[in-house]
Amino acid sequence: MNNDLKPVMEGIFEAGPSPQLIGAICPECQQKFFPKPMVCPQCLGEVQDIKLSPVGKLYTYAILRTKAMYKLPQPYAVGWVDLEADGLRIFTLLDPEKIEDLDFGKKVFLRVGPIGVDNNGEACLRYYFTTQDGGDK
Amino acid sequence: MNNDLKPVMEGIFEAGPSPQLIGAICPECQQKFFPKPMVCPQCLGEVQDIKLSPVGKLYTYAILRTKAMYKLPQPYAVGWVDLEADGLRIFTLLDPEKIEDLDFGKKVFLRVGPIGVDNNGEACLRYYFTTQDGGDK
Amino acid sequence: MRPVDIIGVGITNFGKHIEKSLVELGGKVAVEALKDAGVKPSQINAGFFANMQAGSLFSDFTIGQNVFYQAGINSVPVFNVENACTSGSSAFNLAWMGVASGAYDMAMVLGAEKLIIPNLGLMQAGTSELDTLEGMVVPNAFAMRANLHMATYGTTKEQLAMVSVKNRRHASMNPLAQFRNPITVEEVLNAPMIADPLTRLSCCPNADGAAALVLCASELSGRYTSKPIRVAGSVLVSGSYKNPCNLAQWEADKRASSIAYEMAGLGPEDLDAVECHDAFTISEILHYEGLGLCPEGEGGRFIESGATTLGGKIPVNLSGGLLSKGHPLGATAVAQIIEGVRQLRGEAGSLQVDGAKVFMAECMGADKAGDVKTCSVNIITK
Amino acid sequence: MRPVDIIGVGITNFGKHIEKSLVELGGKVAVEALKDAGVKPSQINAGFFANMQAGSLFSDFTIGQNVFYQAGINSVPVFNVENACTSGSSAFNLAWMGVASGAYDMAMVLGAEKLIIPNLGLMQAGTSELDTLEGMVVPNAFAMRANLHMATYGTTKEQLAMVSVKNRRHASMNPLAQFRNPITVEEVLNAPMIADPLTRLSCCPNADGAAALVLCASELSGRYTSKPIRVAGSVLVSGSYKNPCNLAQWEADKRASSIAYEMAGLGPEDLDAVECHDAFTISEILHYEGLGLCPEGEGGRFIESGATTLGGKIPVNLSGGLLSKGHPLGATAVAQIIEGVRQLRGEAGSLQVDGAKVFMAECMGADKAGDVKTCSVNIITK
Ligand SMILES: [Zn+2]
Ligand SMILES: [Zn+2]
């Protein structure tokens, strides 16, 4: 893990051997969110940081074949993943090494790693989900 | 006169020793315009090119002291000039060499010369009015 | 709210207008719409200008005033409206509200865009959005929908390709469309892949273009035209952004169209022709279902049945759609409505639907949270 | 058209908000306005978002949806409106029309802008305009007016400087203003020259900021507030672009304010406080005359008389004006109206005008053909 690299956006995930996405929960209505909203869009009250489940199920995906922004690999894949433990469907980059393994409903696992560059053109960490269990866990 | 330079905008003036601005007249309502409009804004009909009077009277002016766009001189002056023969008040760059001579109602004369650059950063011809009669006439 | 009619239209071809500025393109259709309506510039009480990209591409602003100025329209309120692909229909909705409310008797709606620019790049939702940073660009947003629709309902990539083929066939009869040569399913499938299953021929091309129309209180429109076209329903909504999102169905389409049907007192079975936002082949399939033209999940089989082609049960995108015309964002949704005006006036030439009386224009723009930021439905009638 | 009230407001300080994005700034005031109005996000039937420069500075678009999303406002129509410095008042005028027409019961108007950017440069009318190519930038457009006003009416540069001095004095009592230290006429005159007679202290600085308000049909507003503020007149006009232009008087101000006075059934003598578009010192002088606060040509002597200072006959720019607050374009005209709401609610603290009942906000934007492209006047009453 390149610990000197910045995340693609601050406050979105914790890197390290067991990465986790940082979402939020509204203490009032118990709704969870990712990314963390400014306030709860129902109650307009403060929300609290929570760690989200690092395991999900692939809802849908796509593979972009053309030249990519942010020096992402060509091709690369993205998808929506259901974090069933949290009741959230979230958008994510998918493991560029595992594009051929993608399938609807497949179990996927959170990773954080150095992929592409940020808005300043600097190499950065991105979260992504992979079909491969284990890894650096 | 640098004949190899392009005008700051096409179709606005004729350069040469006795430069003239190219305006337009509506054959229907006899209204004159500068610059040439797409159609007469009253009649919506075609307008015809005309040459405008190269002599005017200074209505008002200002001198910009800060760093200028288009590599215009610092300071430079601009103003509105009444072309009394045409019944038109037009906006124009003023002779950067004659800034100290500017005054309300003063008689001014059209020139075309190499001043500053165009939107592509290339040196170009601009029209301007000067307080000095004669010149290259 | 009083009834409102469309009494005049003006439009450029969609395609390359390298030699003309945005303001010139706009001025041209403004004059054309005034002449078509038979009104003077001074009779227009308000102007609504739609454009999306001139700020970022040309650092331009308050462009509407410059455009209307060219056509002699001055002094009156002028608004510059942006709403992604629905910029034009958002301007239309505001102008309709202005005339319907009695604030204005006559208003012009004008959309214009210049997109034939070197190195334009793929569209995305803004570089401050997390989704964009994680790789969301417009083509894969739609590819994810296409993949899911195929997996869920058995839609085939051949059926998706048929949308491009049908729209090109229509475009071959529309002299204002950018691409007019017929294409085959094989050509669509074998074109360079953008995001599986969407090839280059499954994605709408860029274009320059402009379109304008004149709205008039119905109580006055008889003075100007014998063929006024009534605005029977005008709706704009934004996404509900529910989580979990449903990427196989467009809730915004359903919601907007059901409001529009109710305003018009009509239903999908009453429509004689539809223009919808076919930015990608899958979009048109989803719109069939969202607008109630066919049941949920049946979009693929619906295009295959021929229902949406000229002569079919409910022809969709007779203009050739964005897939053939290109997508000059600010002009797009105004042009869609103008297609309807031509159909209802009986001026659509070889694309005419016999006895067309009811027309719908649908548009949609900008992805957010697995939903759309804006969706418009307008129904016009004879 | 039915009566419309303002029932809630939210506003940031104007100045540097480097750490916050445009969407965050906007979201913050949206939530604040909802809470101030005591309404839920789902009660808002439409959102009108005003911004001018985010397209050219950040390549951003359909920002309003992102902003309103943060405050839980979704599904409803959202419009993104640009009209130079009057972007905020244009959005306000449309929202007012929407509620007045009965299309919406409640609407939010929100303006936001981020301008604290390195190397922003002088504003100009667009690089495709001949005037810009011939050297027109905003400061010399106003310097030409100042020089002409001095030559025509005997206005002095000291009188011009008094506008900055007065507005700074007001700003010293406004914790939301960017520059709050008092300044003298000498300091204004001796500041670095931009375009004679306008020095750096005669020109409004840039700022980041956001402002929001909630409009509600008057028949419903009593449910939410005991202090509804009535929109008595709302007007937007564009320039008449007459040639020859008159640069010593603002015809658009006269035209817009006379319509607004007529809508409100009021005159200049009824006003208790005014916010106007003091982008430059000369602007405020010209607005005095254009709005009928003093006779034509008397603006210079009017400021010198003290009439427009706190405690004077008709206080102008009690907030400190753009000269002290800065000018976050999209937010500016919304913030002006909020200043009035505070005055009419009696919440203006040490800037309070005793018994204020009638307030006017004037704004103006973008030069064209020696005229302005857009001018707004709103009158609100208690
Ligand atoms: Zn909550
Ligand atoms: Zn004429």
Short mmCIF file of C-alpha atoms and ligand atoms in Angstrom, two decimals, chain A residues 26 28-31 40 42-43, ligand 1:
data_model
loop_
_atom_site.label_atom_id
_atom_site.label_comp_id
_atom_site.label_asym_id
_atom_site.label_seq_id
_atom_site.Cartn_x
_atom_site.Cartn_y
_atom_site.Cartn_z
CA CYS A 26 -28.75 9.86 10.58
CA GLU A 28 -32.93 10.47 13.82
CA CYS A 29 -34.21 8.37 10.92
CA GLN A 30 -31.48 5.68 10.84
CA GLN A 31 -30.95 6.20 7.10
CA CYS A 40 -29.63 14.27 6.62
CA GLN A 42 -34.92 14.11 5.46
CA CYS A 43 -34.35 15.57 8.93
ZN ZN E 1 -32.64 11.75 9.05
#
